[in-house]
Amino acid sequence: MLAALRTRTPTRALATAAGAAAHSRTALYDFHVAHGGKMVEFAGWDMPVQYAGLGVLASHEWTRKKASLFDVSHMLQTSWVGKDRIKFIESLVVADVEALPVASSTLSVFTNDAGGIIDDTVINKRTAESLYVVSNAGCAEKDLKHIRSRLADFQNKGGDVDVKVIDDMSLVALQGPKAVDIISDLAGSTNGLKDFKFMSGRELSLKGIPVYISRLGYTGEDGFEISVPHSEAVNLSNLILENSDAKLAGLAVRDSLRLEASLCLYGHDLDETVTPVEGGLTWTIGQRRRAEGGFPGSEKILSQIGKGAKVPRRRIGLIVEGAPAREHVEILNPADGSVIGAITSGCPSPVLKKNIAMGYVPSGFHKAGTALEVKVRGKVQKATVVKMPFVEHAYYRG
Amino acid sequence: MFARIVTRSLRVRPSSIITLRGYATKRFTKDHEWISVSDGIGTFGISDYAQKALGDVVFIELPAVGNTYAKKDNISAVESVKAASDIYAPVSGEVVAVNTELADEPSLINSSPEENAWIAKIKLSNPEELESLLDEAAYAKHIDE
C-alpha cells in the first residue's frame, strides 16, 4: 500500500533548495511550521494540510463544536474602485451588485462566453466607493488575466474603474460556534456582535490590530474571514489561539467541512463547462440580471431558467452505501447499469458517519429520493439522492 | 544434554526458521504491510508507520474469505477522510479469515495497527515468498531512508 508514500526531506529544505522555483509562502508559514503544521503544496503555495497532534476527525469535530483557525491567505483578494466599478463587475459576474447594500456580501460566479463558470467568488460592497472581492487561489492567475483583459477594453471605452490586487493583507478564517465569542472579546464588543450578520463585512480593531472582517466562510458554521496586514498576521493568530476554544486547522479538514455543507469546490464541483444553473447556483443570478443579461454566456445561462427551460444535467447530493465514493467515481442508472454521470466530490462524513458525495446526473435523475448506483473499485454500491446541505448550516442571521 | 540441544539448534539453516512449526515470524513489505506467519498461516495488516501517514482511518474494505490472491495483488483498501489507500497481499495464498471487528471499528487500525487491527489471515501457498520480505531491522532502516 501507500506506493506513493516516501519518506521525504522537509518541505522547507526543498523550497529553499529549489530557489527560484520555490512555492509562495504566506506570512504565517514559519508560524505553521512552529505549530507542527504538515506543509504541502497547494495552488503554488506551501500550506498546512493538518497539524501534529490533531487528526482530521478531531479537527473537524472541533470546528463544529468550538472554533478552528485557518490560514487562507493564498486566496486572491482584490479591490475594485472607480465610478464605473459596479457596471464593470456586472459585465463579468451574474450578481446584482447594484442592489447589494453597502457592507453586504454575496456569493457569485465569473462566467465565460459559453456560459460556464470561470471561478466562484464572494463580492463585498465594502464602502460606497469600493468593492472587496475574494476568489480562489487555484484560479488567481486565470481570474486576473480575464479581469485585466476585460478591464483594458472597458477602460479604452472610457470606463472609470481600476482593479488592484490586495497584496499587503493576509487572510485568516475563524470558523465554528465559538468564533463569535472569540472575536467579540478581541473587538471589545459590548453586544456580542449581535448586529453583525452573516454575509456582511466591517472594519474592526482587534486588540488594536485594524482588520476588515466578514461574517462568512466555507465550512457551513458561523464564523469570520479576517483580512489583516501581513505584519500583524502572526500577532492576530496568537491572540485568537490564546482562547482555549480556538485551535489551528489545515486544508484537509476544510474539504470535509465544506462538503458536509455542500459547498462547491471549484475545479471539482464547478468548472468552465458547468453553467451556474447546472451547478445549482441559479440563486446567485439576480432578478434584474435575469431580465437584462449583460454577463458572459448570458444567452446560454438564461435559456436554462424559466418555463420550459432545459437543463441537461444537475448537481446532486448522494448518500452512498459501502466504501466512500470519491471524485471521478461513475454514477449508474440502476435500471440498466449504464453510466449516467460522475461524482465530483465525496468523502466519509465525520458528522453523519455516512458517505456523502456530490456529482452530476442528467435532469430526471436529480430528485431527492432517487435511487442510483455508483461503482467503487469495480463494485456496484447503492446511492440515494438527498437534499443538500448534508449537515445544516449554522449561519448567524440575527 | 543442554549443550547438545544448543549445538543442534545452531546448525539449523536460518531461512528454514521461517517455516519452523510454531515459530511466528514478523516480516514487512516495502509497501508497509506486516505479516506474521505461524503454522503456514500469515496474519497481516499495515504498519504503525503506515497508519501514522494515513491519519484517521474511517473505512476498511476487507477481502472475502475463500478468495485467492497472488503476492502484490490488490487485496484491501484502507480509507481516511481524504483518500483511499490500496493494500497489497504480502504473500500469495487463500484468505481463511478476516477481522470483522475492523468493519465496526476502523479506528483500531490507528490505535493498534500491528496487533488488534490485523486485516486478514492467508494460508500461504508459497512460503518462500517470505524470504524476500524485510525483517524488522531492515524495515526500520527502510522507513528511515
XYZ file of C-alpha atoms in Angstrom:
543
model
C 0.000 0.000 0.000
C 0.933 3.619 0.041
C 3.127 3.236 -3.003
C 3.353 6.999 -3.136
C 4.428 7.148 0.470
C 8.055 8.047 0.615
C 9.960 9.482 3.496
C 10.798 12.910 2.234
C 13.080 15.749 3.190
C 11.265 18.556 4.997
C 9.402 20.893 2.673
C 11.343 23.849 3.968
C 14.669 22.456 2.814
C 13.208 21.571 -0.565
C 11.751 25.013 -1.027
C 14.979 26.829 -0.255
C 16.992 24.398 -2.339
C 14.720 24.970 -5.315
C 15.425 28.700 -5.151
C 13.501 30.491 -7.855
C 11.194 27.505 -8.307
C 10.056 27.699 -4.669
C 6.352 27.926 -3.874
C 4.798 31.035 -2.411
C 4.553 31.305 1.332
C 2.050 33.199 3.417
C 3.049 35.452 6.302
C 2.156 32.551 8.614
C 4.492 29.953 7.087
C 7.010 29.898 9.950
C 4.135 30.082 12.413
C 2.584 26.965 10.866
C 5.853 25.058 10.994
C 6.423 26.119 14.609
C 2.957 24.753 15.438
C 3.659 21.399 13.859
C 1.992 22.116 10.543
C 2.466 19.416 7.876
C 3.209 21.617 4.885
C 2.082 20.637 1.393
C 1.903 22.401 -1.941
C -1.491 23.768 -2.896
C -2.114 26.088 -5.843
C 1.557 27.068 -5.804
C 1.589 27.847 -2.082
C 3.102 25.966 0.854
C 0.114 25.444 3.130
C -0.554 23.333 6.231
C -2.683 20.271 5.443
C -3.006 19.493 9.133
C -1.124 19.989 12.404
C 0.736 17.454 14.526
C -1.264 16.097 17.407
C -4.656 16.883 15.878
C -6.096 14.328 13.472
C -8.510 15.293 10.734
C -11.532 13.783 12.507
C -10.770 15.575 15.763
C -10.140 18.844 13.923
C -13.393 18.501 12.010
C -15.333 17.887 15.205
C -13.558 20.779 16.916
C -14.670 23.138 14.145
C -18.299 22.085 14.519
C -18.225 22.374 18.311
C -15.685 25.108 19.100
C -13.623 27.174 16.641
C -10.876 26.471 14.126
C -8.418 28.970 12.725
C -7.398 28.568 9.076
C -4.806 30.464 7.052
C -6.463 31.282 3.722
C -4.014 33.973 2.663
C -3.403 32.130 -0.590
C -6.813 33.244 -1.856
C -6.960 36.212 -4.204
C -8.176 39.461 -2.613
C -8.861 42.400 -4.925
C -10.121 45.935 -4.574
C -12.337 47.467 -7.284
C -12.665 51.251 -7.359
C -13.842 53.953 -9.729
C -17.152 55.447 -10.732
C -17.929 52.547 -13.081
C -16.735 49.697 -10.868
C -20.228 48.218 -10.457
C -21.012 48.424 -14.147
C -17.668 46.758 -14.831
C -18.014 43.913 -12.368
C -21.552 43.251 -13.555
C -20.134 42.728 -17.031
C -18.200 39.780 -15.584
C -20.447 38.229 -12.923
C -24.095 37.195 -12.561
C -24.710 39.126 -9.346
C -26.912 42.182 -8.948
C -24.105 44.223 -7.388
C -26.040 47.460 -7.877
C -28.731 46.299 -5.445
C -26.248 44.913 -2.907
C -26.408 47.089 0.234
C -23.183 48.677 1.472
C -21.345 46.328 3.819
C -23.130 43.286 2.379
C -21.518 40.347 0.623
C -22.769 37.888 -1.946
C -21.539 34.659 -3.479
C -21.273 34.917 -7.254
C -19.533 33.451 -10.293
C -17.380 34.795 -13.103
C -18.750 33.321 -16.323
C -17.215 32.664 -19.735
C -18.783 33.299 -23.125
C -20.109 29.733 -23.279
C -21.987 30.213 -20.007
C -19.557 28.142 -17.968
C -18.029 29.149 -14.657
C -14.547 30.670 -14.627
C -14.448 30.876 -10.829
C -16.728 31.353 -7.881
C -16.198 34.419 -5.753
C -17.505 36.470 -2.868
C -18.196 40.117 -3.657
C -18.449 42.578 -0.786
C -19.694 46.133 -1.193
C -17.074 47.342 1.226
C -17.924 51.044 1.011
C -19.970 53.317 -1.195
C -16.795 53.725 -3.277
C -15.220 50.290 -3.422
C -15.767 46.585 -3.805
C -13.758 43.927 -1.972
C -13.653 40.673 -3.915
C -12.192 37.301 -2.883
C -11.686 34.374 -5.264
C -9.910 31.013 -5.361
C -6.156 30.648 -5.045
C -6.176 27.981 -7.730
C -7.764 30.412 -10.199
C -5.828 33.540 -9.264
C -3.731 33.689 -12.406
C -6.706 32.848 -14.625
C -9.022 35.320 -12.886
C -6.530 38.171 -13.104
C -5.819 37.539 -16.775
C -9.551 37.519 -17.509
C -10.306 40.598 -15.410
C -7.372 42.547 -16.797
C -8.230 41.874 -20.408
C -11.865 42.934 -19.901
C -10.648 45.893 -17.846
C -8.440 47.135 -20.675
C -11.386 47.059 -23.114
C -13.631 48.773 -20.595
C -11.110 51.495 -19.821
C -10.407 52.063 -23.528
C -14.075 52.808 -23.976
C -13.779 55.474 -21.293
C -14.822 53.424 -18.274
C -13.620 54.721 -14.917
C -12.536 51.665 -12.927
C -9.428 50.063 -11.551
C -8.873 46.607 -10.053
C -5.957 46.169 -7.692
C -4.601 43.026 -6.109
C -4.503 43.451 -2.340
C -1.029 42.134 -1.701
C -0.323 43.631 1.708
C -3.020 41.722 3.568
C -3.163 38.172 4.884
C -6.486 36.367 5.235
C -7.434 34.058 8.085
C -10.713 32.305 8.778
C -12.110 31.562 12.239
C -14.988 29.120 11.934
C -17.241 27.441 14.486
C -19.875 28.224 17.126
C -17.306 29.791 19.451
C -15.863 32.116 16.808
C -18.193 34.989 17.609
C -17.296 34.972 21.306
C -13.594 34.997 20.473
C -13.854 37.875 18.011
C -16.302 39.775 20.188
C -13.798 39.595 23.006
C -10.894 40.767 20.826
C -13.038 43.574 19.418
C -14.130 44.708 22.865
C -17.733 44.425 21.699
C -20.389 45.207 24.298
C -23.190 43.411 22.470
C -21.529 40.190 21.415
C -21.526 41.400 17.796
C -25.300 40.816 17.740
C -25.749 43.219 14.847
C -23.011 41.651 12.715
C -24.965 39.416 10.387
C -23.971 36.612 8.022
C -22.674 37.868 4.655
C -21.680 41.319 5.844
C -18.334 42.955 6.499
C -16.910 45.785 8.556
C -13.705 47.342 9.807
C -12.820 46.386 13.351
C -9.916 46.808 15.683
C -8.965 43.513 17.299
C -6.831 44.401 20.304
C -5.501 47.332 18.297
C -4.998 45.417 15.052
C -7.003 47.020 12.227
C -8.817 44.406 10.144
C -11.537 44.087 7.545
C -13.702 41.251 8.775
C -16.604 39.463 7.083
C -19.079 37.144 8.746
C -18.944 34.201 6.321
C -16.818 31.221 5.477
C -16.506 27.881 3.771
C -17.481 25.417 6.489
C -21.234 25.839 6.989
C -20.561 27.116 10.503
C -20.929 30.641 11.850
C -17.591 32.353 11.528
C -15.447 35.045 10.035
C -12.837 35.729 7.410
C -10.380 38.358 8.528
C -8.247 40.432 6.201
C -5.257 41.515 8.301
C -1.971 43.246 7.448
C 0.839 40.722 6.848
C 2.833 42.342 9.642
C 0.042 41.531 12.132
C -0.996 38.083 10.932
C 1.098 36.188 13.483
C 0.116 38.543 16.273
C -3.596 38.162 15.469
C -3.323 34.391 15.201
C -1.606 34.230 18.590
C -4.312 36.407 20.142
C -7.010 34.119 18.756
C -5.207 30.984 19.931
C -4.942 32.399 23.451
C -8.581 31.424 23.707
C -8.761 27.732 24.613
C -11.749 27.294 22.310
C -9.593 28.029 19.244
C -7.321 25.527 17.511
C -5.381 25.726 14.273
C -6.786 23.688 11.381
C -5.435 22.888 7.923
C -6.582 22.268 4.377
C -7.599 18.641 4.853
C -10.402 19.427 7.235
C -11.521 22.387 5.133
C -12.547 19.931 2.480
C -14.584 17.626 4.703
C -16.312 20.597 6.335
C -17.316 22.317 3.102
C -18.515 19.039 1.599
C -20.811 18.359 4.559
C -22.121 21.895 3.969
C -22.479 21.002 0.240
C -20.375 23.979 -0.803
C -18.762 23.600 -4.203
C -15.025 23.338 -4.703
C -14.007 24.991 -7.955
C -12.092 22.692 -10.233
C -14.096 19.750 -8.932
C -17.810 20.538 -8.481
C -17.631 23.560 -10.774
C -15.541 24.193 -13.849
C -15.588 26.041 -17.152
C -18.053 23.554 -18.659
C -20.654 23.897 -15.908
C -23.257 26.681 -16.016
C -24.462 28.245 -12.755
C -27.860 26.618 -13.324
C -26.382 23.133 -13.752
C -24.203 23.803 -10.701
C -27.208 24.547 -8.517
C -26.293 28.236 -8.281
C -29.254 29.771 -10.120
C -29.990 31.685 -6.932
C -26.807 33.724 -7.444
C -28.264 35.257 -10.605
C -30.055 38.451 -9.565
C -33.631 39.015 -10.801
C -32.667 42.120 -12.726
C -29.743 40.238 -14.249
C -32.140 37.512 -15.452
C -34.180 40.154 -17.197
C -31.258 42.181 -18.578
C -28.398 39.719 -19.024
C -25.124 41.519 -19.651
C -22.744 38.892 -18.281
C -20.707 36.487 -20.434
C -22.679 33.456 -21.605
C -25.963 35.043 -20.527
C -27.820 33.698 -23.557
C -26.944 30.087 -22.721
C -27.466 30.553 -18.985
C -30.791 32.365 -19.238
C -32.085 29.713 -21.647
C -31.793 27.295 -18.749
C -34.064 29.370 -16.481
C -37.812 29.775 -16.615
C -40.760 27.962 -18.161
C -39.861 25.116 -20.465
C -36.174 25.573 -19.790
C -33.999 22.554 -20.498
C -31.174 21.884 -18.079
C -29.132 18.954 -19.404
C -27.568 17.985 -16.073
C -27.730 18.922 -12.426
C -25.521 18.815 -9.359
C -26.896 16.389 -6.781
C -26.063 15.203 -3.295
C -25.760 11.485 -2.588
C -25.529 9.226 0.413
C -23.521 6.185 -0.654
C -23.557 2.705 0.910
C -20.367 0.706 1.300
C -16.986 2.261 0.549
C -16.742 6.060 0.187
C -17.349 7.232 -3.381
C -14.870 9.920 -4.331
C -14.204 12.178 -7.323
C -14.472 10.503 -10.747
C -16.477 7.534 -9.480
C -19.155 6.646 -12.043
C -22.842 7.084 -11.242
C -25.036 4.389 -12.769
C -28.682 4.037 -13.693
C -29.827 1.068 -11.585
C -32.320 0.062 -14.280
C -29.650 -0.963 -16.754
C -26.276 -0.284 -15.122
C -25.417 2.379 -17.699
C -23.137 5.230 -16.709
C -25.170 8.425 -16.356
C -22.797 10.720 -14.522
C -19.879 11.061 -12.151
C -19.044 12.076 -8.619
C -17.177 15.377 -8.354
C -16.537 15.364 -4.580
C -17.012 12.677 -1.979
C -15.851 11.620 1.454
C -16.963 9.835 4.600
C -18.873 12.459 6.625
C -17.467 12.721 10.139
C -20.753 14.144 11.457
C -23.216 11.838 9.673
C -20.927 8.784 9.774
C -22.166 8.045 6.262
C -20.540 8.501 2.879
C -21.569 11.744 1.215
C -20.880 12.856 -2.326
C -21.792 15.479 -4.906
C -21.924 14.802 -8.605
C -23.801 15.447 -11.811
C -26.598 13.450 -13.403
C -28.994 14.198 -16.271
C -32.192 16.050 -15.354
C -34.756 13.453 -14.412
C -32.398 11.571 -12.128
C -31.892 14.512 -9.791
C -34.884 14.458 -7.487
C -34.358 13.748 -3.781
C -35.118 10.120 -3.037
C -33.983 8.828 -6.429
C -32.167 5.507 -6.105
C -28.922 5.366 -8.085
C -25.777 3.270 -8.059
C -22.072 4.066 -8.001
C -19.125 1.871 -8.917
C -16.242 1.947 -6.444
C -13.189 -0.189 -7.236
C -15.279 -2.322 -9.558
C -18.015 -2.903 -7.005
C -21.533 -1.541 -7.546
C -22.956 0.161 -4.463
C -26.326 1.737 -3.719
C -26.609 5.516 -3.580
C -29.565 7.767 -2.825
C -30.099 11.365 -3.929
C -30.655 13.597 -0.912
C -31.445 17.245 -0.347
C -28.442 19.370 0.408
C -26.789 20.501 2.592
C -25.856 17.214 4.215
C -25.250 18.993 7.512
C -27.413 22.026 8.278
C -25.770 25.403 8.029
C -25.389 27.405 11.235
C -25.113 30.885 9.753
C -25.938 33.834 12.018
C -28.864 35.650 10.521
C -29.672 37.776 13.565
C 22.408 -32.655 27.405
C 21.764 -28.950 27.234
C 24.965 -28.325 25.300
C 23.864 -30.878 22.703
C 20.462 -29.135 22.278
C 22.124 -25.767 21.882
C 24.536 -27.137 19.289
C 21.729 -28.789 17.336
C 19.624 -25.616 17.110
C 22.667 -23.641 15.933
C 23.008 -25.998 12.999
C 19.516 -25.188 11.711
C 19.702 -23.159 8.470
C 18.468 -19.557 9.084
C 15.992 -19.494 6.196
C 14.113 -22.510 7.450
C 13.466 -20.835 10.790
C 10.675 -19.075 8.967
C 8.799 -22.278 8.341
C 9.680 -23.915 11.666
C 6.499 -25.150 13.235
C 5.061 -22.909 15.933
C 7.534 -20.085 15.345
C 5.785 -16.805 14.458
C 7.916 -14.566 12.261
C 7.103 -10.971 11.558
C 8.089 -9.616 8.197
C 7.368 -6.372 6.380
C 6.844 -5.343 2.790
C 8.335 -2.186 1.309
C 4.716 -1.013 0.937
C 4.247 -1.029 4.697
C 2.279 -4.208 5.278
C 3.357 -6.550 8.079
C 2.797 -10.297 8.113
C 3.203 -12.709 10.979
C 3.363 -16.373 9.972
C 2.593 -19.317 12.188
C 1.812 -22.885 11.064
C 1.594 -21.825 7.442
C -0.995 -19.101 8.174
C 0.043 -15.483 7.722
C -1.774 -12.789 9.653
C -1.249 -9.390 8.071
C -2.057 -5.734 8.485
C -0.482 -2.345 7.914
C 2.445 -0.989 9.872
C 2.474 1.700 12.520
C 4.383 3.905 10.081
C 1.586 3.487 7.534
C -1.247 4.284 9.963
C 0.577 7.431 11.055
C 0.898 8.544 7.452
C -2.746 7.779 6.685
C -4.232 9.614 9.633
C -7.648 8.733 10.980
C -8.905 5.568 9.313
C -12.655 5.699 8.734
C -13.294 2.737 6.468
C -11.674 -0.537 5.523
C -12.596 -2.832 2.691
C -11.966 -6.408 3.808
C -11.187 -9.216 1.356
C -13.617 -12.104 1.062
C -12.887 -15.344 2.888
C -12.085 -18.040 0.345
C -10.609 -15.698 -2.256
C -7.110 -16.426 -3.510
C -4.521 -13.752 -4.141
C -1.078 -13.636 -5.657
C 1.608 -11.676 -3.869
C 1.147 -7.943 -4.563
C -2.456 -8.326 -5.724
C -4.771 -5.596 -4.522
C -6.369 -7.262 -1.501
C -7.882 -4.469 0.557
C -8.284 -0.723 0.871
C -7.945 1.496 3.910
C -9.562 4.892 3.781
C -9.040 8.121 5.653
C -11.372 11.084 5.295
C -9.269 12.392 2.450
C -8.123 9.357 0.498
C -8.238 5.631 -0.131
C -5.029 3.603 0.044
C -4.720 0.260 -1.680
C -3.320 -2.639 0.301
C -1.446 -5.427 -1.450
C -1.215 -9.077 -0.489
C 2.190 -9.521 1.155
C 2.231 -13.173 0.079
C 0.254 -15.492 -2.181
C -2.492 -17.652 -0.767
C -6.105 -18.105 0.211
C -7.849 -15.840 2.688
C -9.059 -18.008 5.558
C -10.237 -15.330 7.988
C -10.906 -11.597 8.077
C -11.047 -9.254 11.051
C -14.701 -8.232 11.069
C -14.063 -6.010 14.093
C -12.484 -3.536 11.683
C -15.808 -3.051 9.913
C -17.330 -1.651 13.110
C -14.203 -0.033 14.461
C -11.907 1.110 11.634
C -10.021 3.386 14.042
C -8.475 0.226 15.526
C -6.003 0.484 12.663
C -4.715 3.719 14.197
C -4.717 2.532 17.795
C -3.344 -0.979 17.311
C -2.060 -1.342 13.746
C 0.279 -4.267 14.317
C -1.751 -6.273 16.838
C -5.522 -5.987 17.189
C -6.068 -4.423 13.755
C -4.876 -7.429 11.746
C -6.780 -7.344 8.453
C -6.895 -10.958 7.297
C -5.250 -14.358 7.577
C -3.801 -16.037 4.494
C -2.953 -19.704 4.055
C 0.438 -19.377 2.363
C 0.676 -21.123 -0.974
C 4.318 -20.238 -1.403
C 6.209 -19.828 1.895
C 9.494 -18.999 0.114
C 8.000 -15.596 -0.679
C 8.600 -14.642 2.943
C 12.332 -14.735 2.443
C 12.291 -11.727 0.161
C 10.349 -9.648 2.681
C 12.076 -7.333 5.154
C 12.698 -8.313 8.744
C 12.038 -5.763 11.479
C 15.524 -4.303 11.361
C 15.503 -4.000 7.588
C 12.059 -2.396 7.646
C 13.131 0.084 10.325
C 16.019 1.034 8.057
C 13.697 1.288 5.050
C 11.391 3.797 6.720
C 14.339 5.827 7.920
C 15.629 6.404 4.417
